[in-house]
């Protein structure tokens, strides 16, 4: 077939003519920054976030000879989604634990060994935390127990009062 001859400092090199059509080589993705923003525009770079920090901005890069490198991301094992060029911005995230993967892609292909993985979490607000809910259930249970106990104690006391009055009447 056809060949391409290239002159280099090492001499003349020969390539098959279809060398450029074999697809882009997928390269490693590098994390440049991880930032979380709240409604007031305050930035947090921690991976354990308050519920107020529910917008995430991730800057990343990947060395590529392509003029239009493509990237895909996967959040919590869901389907891969195209993100285009950096940065990746995730908005309106709910409280919980997150696992994010970002990979360089080409025509739906991605090399996961060269992807980056970022684990982060957004805390539940204090009024939605399980500790508070369990405490309220406990307090409610104790209050219900005391109400029932008080109801039956009063009923028993009235019954004893009636019995005493009946005995007094019988004695007369």
GROMACS .gro file of C-alpha atoms in nm:
model
  172
    1UNK     CA    1   0.000   0.000   0.000
    2UNK     CA    2   0.070   0.363   0.022
    3UNK     CA    3   0.330   0.494   0.265
    4UNK     CA    4   0.426   0.833   0.401
    5UNK     CA    5   0.791   0.931   0.416
    6UNK     CA    6   0.894   1.178   0.688
    7UNK     CA    7   1.235   1.333   0.736
    8UNK     CA    8   1.353   1.367   1.096
    9UNK     CA    9   1.680   1.427   1.282
   10UNK     CA   10   1.714   1.048   1.300
   11UNK     CA   11   1.685   1.012   0.924
   12UNK     CA   12   1.396   0.921   0.697
   13UNK     CA   13   1.099   0.742   0.859
   14UNK     CA   14   0.825   0.551   0.680
   15UNK     CA   15   0.461   0.535   0.802
   16UNK     CA   16   0.158   0.355   0.655
   17UNK     CA   17  -0.075   0.609   0.491
   18UNK     CA   18  -0.365   0.524   0.727
   19UNK     CA   19  -0.165   0.602   1.042
   20UNK     CA   20  -0.377   0.909   1.117
   21UNK     CA   21  -0.709   0.725   1.085
   22UNK     CA   22  -0.660   0.475   1.365
   23UNK     CA   23  -0.834   0.694   1.622
   24UNK     CA   24  -0.707   0.919   1.892
   25UNK     CA   25  -0.490   0.777   2.166
   26UNK     CA   26  -0.676   0.821   2.495
   27UNK     CA   27  -0.458   0.989   2.753
   28UNK     CA   28  -0.466   1.012   3.131
   29UNK     CA   29  -0.694   1.271   3.291
   30UNK     CA   30  -0.544   1.496   3.560
   31UNK     CA   31  -0.735   1.680   3.832
   32UNK     CA   32  -0.646   2.049   3.846
   33UNK     CA   33  -0.898   2.174   4.102
   34UNK     CA   34  -1.206   2.074   4.297
   35UNK     CA   35  -1.425   2.358   4.423
   36UNK     CA   36  -1.765   2.366   4.585
   37UNK     CA   37  -1.974   2.683   4.584
   38UNK     CA   38  -2.263   2.788   4.803
   39UNK     CA   39  -2.538   3.041   4.734
   40UNK     CA   40  -2.322   3.330   4.859
   41UNK     CA   41  -2.034   3.245   4.625
   42UNK     CA   42  -1.805   3.114   4.900
   43UNK     CA   43  -1.564   2.850   4.773
   44UNK     CA   44  -1.475   2.532   4.963
   45UNK     CA   45  -1.211   2.285   4.843
   46UNK     CA   46  -1.281   2.011   5.100
   47UNK     CA   47  -1.426   1.674   4.996
   48UNK     CA   48  -1.668   1.662   5.295
   49UNK     CA   49  -1.908   1.947   5.239
   50UNK     CA   50  -2.189   2.117   5.424
   51UNK     CA   51  -2.537   2.097   5.268
   52UNK     CA   52  -2.496   2.460   5.160
   53UNK     CA   53  -2.220   2.363   4.914
   54UNK     CA   54  -2.424   2.186   4.647
   55UNK     CA   55  -2.259   2.315   4.329
   56UNK     CA   56  -1.931   2.149   4.234
   57UNK     CA   57  -1.678   2.276   3.980
   58UNK     CA   58  -1.403   2.039   3.869
   59UNK     CA   59  -1.117   2.156   3.648
   60UNK     CA   60  -0.924   1.879   3.478
   61UNK     CA   61  -0.696   1.829   3.181
   62UNK     CA   62  -0.555   1.561   2.959
   63UNK     CA   63  -0.262   1.596   2.725
   64UNK     CA   64  -0.393   1.539   2.375
   65UNK     CA   65  -0.294   1.608   2.017
   66UNK     CA   66  -0.659   1.650   1.928
   67UNK     CA   67  -0.782   2.005   1.872
   68UNK     CA   68  -1.116   1.907   2.027
   69UNK     CA   69  -1.060   1.658   2.310
   70UNK     CA   70  -1.377   1.496   2.444
   71UNK     CA   71  -1.446   1.390   2.801
   72UNK     CA   72  -1.718   1.190   2.972
   73UNK     CA   73  -1.815   1.163   3.335
   74UNK     CA   74  -1.999   0.908   3.547
   75UNK     CA   75  -2.164   0.999   3.876
   76UNK     CA   76  -2.241   0.722   4.127
   77UNK     CA   77  -2.225   0.446   3.865
   78UNK     CA   78  -2.496   0.591   3.642
   79UNK     CA   79  -2.461   0.612   3.264
   80UNK     CA   80  -2.161   0.797   3.121
   81UNK     CA   81  -2.240   1.149   2.999
   82UNK     CA   82  -2.044   1.377   2.769
   83UNK     CA   83  -1.903   1.684   2.935
   84UNK     CA   84  -1.717   1.843   2.647
   85UNK     CA   85  -1.433   2.065   2.756
   86UNK     CA   86  -1.338   2.142   3.118
   87UNK     CA   87  -1.457   2.254   3.365
   88UNK     CA   88  -1.731   2.013   3.470
   89UNK     CA   89  -2.000   2.184   3.679
   90UNK     CA   90  -2.251   1.979   3.877
   91UNK     CA   91  -2.537   2.183   4.023
   92UNK     CA   92  -2.819   2.126   4.272
   93UNK     CA   93  -2.662   1.815   4.424
   94UNK     CA   94  -2.859   1.659   4.707
   95UNK     CA   95  -2.697   1.553   5.034
   96UNK     CA   96  -2.523   1.217   5.016
   97UNK     CA   97  -2.205   1.039   4.913
   98UNK     CA   98  -2.079   1.078   4.558
   99UNK     CA   99  -1.827   0.896   4.342
  100UNK     CA  100  -1.733   1.078   4.022
  101UNK     CA  101  -1.520   0.945   3.736
  102UNK     CA  102  -1.393   1.156   3.446
  103UNK     CA  103  -1.236   0.995   3.140
  104UNK     CA  104  -1.094   1.108   2.808
  105UNK     CA  105  -1.319   0.965   2.536
  106UNK     CA  106  -1.321   0.913   2.163
  107UNK     CA  107  -1.623   0.786   1.972
  108UNK     CA  108  -1.781   0.638   2.284
  109UNK     CA  109  -1.457   0.464   2.387
  110UNK     CA  110  -1.290   0.543   2.718
  111UNK     CA  111  -0.990   0.397   2.901
  112UNK     CA  112  -1.093   0.371   3.267
  113UNK     CA  113  -0.737   0.297   3.377
  114UNK     CA  114  -0.656   0.657   3.275
  115UNK     CA  115  -0.967   0.815   3.431
  116UNK     CA  116  -0.971   1.012   3.754
  117UNK     CA  117  -1.196   0.919   4.045
  118UNK     CA  118  -1.313   1.176   4.297
  119UNK     CA  119  -1.511   1.081   4.606
  120UNK     CA  120  -1.690   1.354   4.799
  121UNK     CA  121  -1.991   1.391   5.023
  122UNK     CA  122  -2.248   1.656   5.099
  123UNK     CA  123  -2.379   1.646   5.455
  124UNK     CA  124  -2.747   1.646   5.537
  125UNK     CA  125  -2.874   1.962   5.711
  126UNK     CA  126  -2.908   1.921   6.087
  127UNK     CA  127  -3.287   1.887   6.067
  128UNK     CA  128  -3.254   1.588   5.828
  129UNK     CA  129  -2.979   1.398   6.010
  130UNK     CA  130  -3.059   1.047   6.127
  131UNK     CA  131  -2.937   1.123   6.480
  132UNK     CA  132  -3.200   1.395   6.520
  133UNK     CA  133  -3.474   1.178   6.371
  134UNK     CA  134  -3.388   0.890   6.609
  135UNK     CA  135  -3.378   1.132   6.904
  136UNK     CA  136  -3.721   1.271   6.813
  137UNK     CA  137  -3.863   0.919   6.778
  138UNK     CA  138  -3.722   0.835   7.122
  139UNK     CA  139  -3.865   1.153   7.279
  140UNK     CA  140  -4.200   1.084   7.111
  141UNK     CA  141  -4.199   0.727   7.243
  142UNK     CA  142  -4.121   0.841   7.599
  143UNK     CA  143  -4.392   1.111   7.578
  144UNK     CA  144  -4.646   0.857   7.450
  145UNK     CA  145  -4.552   0.614   7.728
  146UNK     CA  146  -4.594   0.887   7.992
  147UNK     CA  147  -4.932   0.994   7.850
  148UNK     CA  148  -5.063   0.636   7.851
  149UNK     CA  149  -4.926   0.576   8.200
  150UNK     CA  150  -5.084   0.898   8.327
  151UNK     CA  151  -5.419   0.809   8.163
  152UNK     CA  152  -5.433   0.464   8.324
  153UNK     CA  153  -5.302   0.594   8.659
  154UNK     CA  154  -5.584   0.853   8.672
  155UNK     CA  155  -5.838   0.593   8.569
  156UNK     CA  156  -5.716   0.350   8.837
  157UNK     CA  157  -5.721   0.628   9.101
  158UNK     CA  158  -6.083   0.716   9.010
  159UNK     CA  159  -6.174   0.348   9.025
  160UNK     CA  160  -6.018   0.319   9.374
  161UNK     CA  161  -6.200   0.638   9.479
  162UNK     CA  162  -6.535   0.495   9.365
  163UNK     CA  163  -6.463   0.167   9.542
  164UNK     CA  164  -6.383   0.354   9.866
  165UNK     CA  165  -6.701   0.560   9.839
  166UNK     CA  166  -6.908   0.245   9.778
  167UNK     CA  167  -6.756   0.080  10.088
  168UNK     CA  168  -6.827   0.389  10.295
  169UNK     CA  169  -7.188   0.391  10.176
  170UNK     CA  170  -7.225   0.020  10.254
  171UNK     CA  171  -7.092   0.076  10.609
  172UNK     CA  172  -7.360   0.338  10.677
   0.00000   0.00000   0.00000
